[in-house]
Short mmCIF file of C-alpha atoms in Angstrom, two decimals:
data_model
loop_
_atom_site.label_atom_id
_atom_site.label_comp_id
_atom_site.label_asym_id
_atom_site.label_seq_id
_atom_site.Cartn_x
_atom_site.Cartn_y
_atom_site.Cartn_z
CA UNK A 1 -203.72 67.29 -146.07
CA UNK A 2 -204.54 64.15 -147.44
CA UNK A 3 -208.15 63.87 -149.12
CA UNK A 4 -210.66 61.47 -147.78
CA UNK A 5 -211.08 58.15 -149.68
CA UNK A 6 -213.90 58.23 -152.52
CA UNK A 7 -216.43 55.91 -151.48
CA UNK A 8 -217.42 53.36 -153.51
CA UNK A 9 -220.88 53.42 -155.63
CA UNK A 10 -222.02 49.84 -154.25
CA UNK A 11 -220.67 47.58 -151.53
CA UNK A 12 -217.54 45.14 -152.51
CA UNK A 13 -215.86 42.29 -152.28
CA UNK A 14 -212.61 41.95 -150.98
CA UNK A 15 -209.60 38.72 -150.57
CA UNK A 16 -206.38 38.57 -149.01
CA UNK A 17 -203.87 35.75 -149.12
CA UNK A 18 -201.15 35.67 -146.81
CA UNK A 19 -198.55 33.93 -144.87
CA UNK A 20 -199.61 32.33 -141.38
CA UNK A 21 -197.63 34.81 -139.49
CA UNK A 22 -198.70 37.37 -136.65
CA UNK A 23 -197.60 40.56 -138.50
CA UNK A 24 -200.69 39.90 -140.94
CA UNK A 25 -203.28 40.06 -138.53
CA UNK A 26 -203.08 44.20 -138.90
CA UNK A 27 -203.28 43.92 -142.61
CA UNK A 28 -206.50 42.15 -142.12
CA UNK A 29 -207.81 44.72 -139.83
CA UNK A 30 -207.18 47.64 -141.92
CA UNK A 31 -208.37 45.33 -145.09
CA UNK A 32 -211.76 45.25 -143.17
CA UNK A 33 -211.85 48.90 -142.49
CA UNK A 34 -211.03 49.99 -145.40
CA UNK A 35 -213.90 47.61 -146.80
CA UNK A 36 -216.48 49.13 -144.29
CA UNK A 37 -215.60 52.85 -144.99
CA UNK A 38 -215.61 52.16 -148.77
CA UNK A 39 -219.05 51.05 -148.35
CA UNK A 40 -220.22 54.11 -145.96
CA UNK A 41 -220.68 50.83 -143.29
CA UNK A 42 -218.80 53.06 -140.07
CA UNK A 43 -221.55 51.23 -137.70
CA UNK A 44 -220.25 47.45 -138.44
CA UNK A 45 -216.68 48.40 -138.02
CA UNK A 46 -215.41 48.12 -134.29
CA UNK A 47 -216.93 44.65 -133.89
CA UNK A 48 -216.30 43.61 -137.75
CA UNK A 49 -212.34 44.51 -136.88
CA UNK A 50 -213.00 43.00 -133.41
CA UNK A 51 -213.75 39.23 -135.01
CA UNK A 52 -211.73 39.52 -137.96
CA UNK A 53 -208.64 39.96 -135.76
CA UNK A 54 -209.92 37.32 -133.37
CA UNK A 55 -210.33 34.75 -136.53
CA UNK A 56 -207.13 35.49 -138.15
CA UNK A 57 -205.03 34.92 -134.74
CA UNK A 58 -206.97 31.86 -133.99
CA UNK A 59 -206.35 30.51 -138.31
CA UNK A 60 -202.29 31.87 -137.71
CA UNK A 61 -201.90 30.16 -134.04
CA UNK A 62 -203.60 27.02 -135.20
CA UNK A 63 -201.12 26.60 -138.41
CA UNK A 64 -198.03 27.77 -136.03
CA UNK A 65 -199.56 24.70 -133.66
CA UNK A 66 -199.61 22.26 -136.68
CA UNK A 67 -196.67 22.91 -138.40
CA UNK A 68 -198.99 24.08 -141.26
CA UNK A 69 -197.08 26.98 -143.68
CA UNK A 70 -199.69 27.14 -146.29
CA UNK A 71 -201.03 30.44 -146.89
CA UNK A 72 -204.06 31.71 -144.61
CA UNK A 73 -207.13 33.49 -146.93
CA UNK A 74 -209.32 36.30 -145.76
CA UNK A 75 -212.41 37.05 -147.59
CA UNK A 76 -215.00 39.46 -146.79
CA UNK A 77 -218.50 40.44 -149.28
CA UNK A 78 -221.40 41.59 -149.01
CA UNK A 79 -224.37 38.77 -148.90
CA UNK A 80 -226.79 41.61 -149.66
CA UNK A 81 -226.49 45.23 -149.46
CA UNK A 82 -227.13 45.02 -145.22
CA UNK A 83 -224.96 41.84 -144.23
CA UNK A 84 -221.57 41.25 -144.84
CA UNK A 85 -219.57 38.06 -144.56
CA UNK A 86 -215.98 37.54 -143.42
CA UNK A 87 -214.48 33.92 -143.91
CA UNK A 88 -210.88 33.06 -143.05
CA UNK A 89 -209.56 29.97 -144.57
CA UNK A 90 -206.48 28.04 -143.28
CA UNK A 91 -204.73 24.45 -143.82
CA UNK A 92 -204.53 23.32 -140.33
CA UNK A 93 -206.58 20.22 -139.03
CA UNK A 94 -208.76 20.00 -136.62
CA UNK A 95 -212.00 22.50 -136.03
CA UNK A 96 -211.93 25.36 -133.20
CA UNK A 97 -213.99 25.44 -130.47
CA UNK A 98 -215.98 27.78 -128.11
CA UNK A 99 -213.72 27.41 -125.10
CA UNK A 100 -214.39 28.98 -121.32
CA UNK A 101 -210.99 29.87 -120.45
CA UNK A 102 -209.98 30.66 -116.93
CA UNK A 103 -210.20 34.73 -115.90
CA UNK A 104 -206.12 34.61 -115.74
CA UNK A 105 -205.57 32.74 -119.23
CA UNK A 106 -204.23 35.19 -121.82
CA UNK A 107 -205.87 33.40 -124.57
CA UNK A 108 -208.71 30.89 -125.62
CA UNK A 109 -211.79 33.32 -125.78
CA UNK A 110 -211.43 34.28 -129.66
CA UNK A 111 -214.24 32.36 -130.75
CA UNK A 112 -216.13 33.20 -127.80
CA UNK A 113 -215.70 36.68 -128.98
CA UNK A 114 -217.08 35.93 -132.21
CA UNK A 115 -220.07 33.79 -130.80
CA UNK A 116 -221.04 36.46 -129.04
CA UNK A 117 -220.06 39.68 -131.44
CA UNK A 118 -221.32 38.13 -134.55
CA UNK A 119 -225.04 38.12 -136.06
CA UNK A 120 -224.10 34.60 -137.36
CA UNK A 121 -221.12 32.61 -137.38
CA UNK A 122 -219.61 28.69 -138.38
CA UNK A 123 -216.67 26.52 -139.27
CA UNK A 124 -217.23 24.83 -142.20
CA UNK A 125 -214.94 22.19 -144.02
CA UNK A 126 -213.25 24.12 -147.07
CA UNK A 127 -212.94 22.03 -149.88
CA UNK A 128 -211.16 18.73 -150.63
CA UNK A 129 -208.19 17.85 -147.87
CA UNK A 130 -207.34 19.48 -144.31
CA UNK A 131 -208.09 23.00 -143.53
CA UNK A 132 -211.24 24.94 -142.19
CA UNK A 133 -212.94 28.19 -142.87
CA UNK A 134 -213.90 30.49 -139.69
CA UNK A 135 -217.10 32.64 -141.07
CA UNK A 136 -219.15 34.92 -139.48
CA UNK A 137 -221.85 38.00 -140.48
CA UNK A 138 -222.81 41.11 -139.00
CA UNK A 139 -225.71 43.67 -140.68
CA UNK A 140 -229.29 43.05 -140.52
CA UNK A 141 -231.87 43.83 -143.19
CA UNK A 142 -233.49 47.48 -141.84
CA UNK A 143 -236.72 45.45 -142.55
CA UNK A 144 -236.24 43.23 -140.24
CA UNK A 145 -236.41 45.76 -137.86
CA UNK A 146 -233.12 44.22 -135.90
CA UNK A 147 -230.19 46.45 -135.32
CA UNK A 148 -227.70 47.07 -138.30
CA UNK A 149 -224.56 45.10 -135.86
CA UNK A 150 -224.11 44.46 -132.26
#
C-alpha cells in the first residue's frame, strides 16, 4: 500500500509548460490536484479541476485553430493563504469569449463554465506580441464570511 502524500507546510506555487496538444489537458488536472491536496485545499478541487480543464482545452483548441505550436503555460499560486490563482498562457491571437452555445453544440460553453465556477476570472494580454492569459480564482478570505469556493 502506497503511503499518502506528505502535505506541504505552506501553500505553493506551481508551472507547467507544455505542448498545445489534447493529451496535456490531464496533466494539468492532476497538476491542480496534486496542488490542492498538497495544500490540505480538498474543498476548491472539483471546480478548480473543473476550470483548469475548461481553460487549457479552450488555450490548446485556440492554437490548433491558429496554426500556433508554441508551448501553452499553466500556472497556479496562492494570492494569499485562502485564494488561489490559475493562469494559462498561450500564443494564439485573438481573446475568448463568453459564448451561449446552442443545447445540441458539443462545445463553446468553457468560459461560460469558468464565468460562472470561478470567484474571479479575466483575459489579460501577456506580455509583448500575440498570445493571451485565461486567469481565474477560487477561495475566499474566512473573514469575509463568503464561502471558501463555489
Amino acid at each position: 500500500m502506497e503511503d499518502p502524500p506528505h502535505p506541504l507546510p505552506t501553500p505553493t506555487d506551481v508551472s507547467l509548460v507544455f505542448p498545445p496538444h489534447p493529451i496535456w489537458v490531464h496533466t494539468a488536472r492532476q497538476t491542480i490536484r496534486t496542488l490542492l491536496t498538497a495544500s490540505h485545499r480538498p474543498e476548491l478541487t472539483d471546480t478548480a479541476v473543473l476550470l483548469t480543464s475548461e481553460a487549457v482545452t479552450n488555450a490548446i483548441n485556440a492554437c490548433a485553430g491558429k496554426g500556433c505550436t508554441t508551448p501553452v503555460t499553466l500556472y497556479a499560486g496562492w494570492t494569499d493563504p485562502y485564494r488561489l490563482r490559475v493562469l494559462i498562457h498561450d500564443e494564439a491571437p485573438g481573446t475568448p469569449t463568453c459564448r451561449t452555445p446552442d443545447p445540441d453544440d458539443e462545445d463553446g460553453r468553457g468560459i461560460q463554465l469558468i464565468s460562472y465556477g470561478a470567484d474571479a476570472w479575466g483575459v489579460c494580454a501577456h506580455g509583448p506580441g500575440r498570445g493571451k492569459a485565461t486567469w481565474f480564482e477560487l477561495g475566499r478570505s474566512p473573514q469575509l464570511g463568503m464561502p471558501m469556493a463555489i
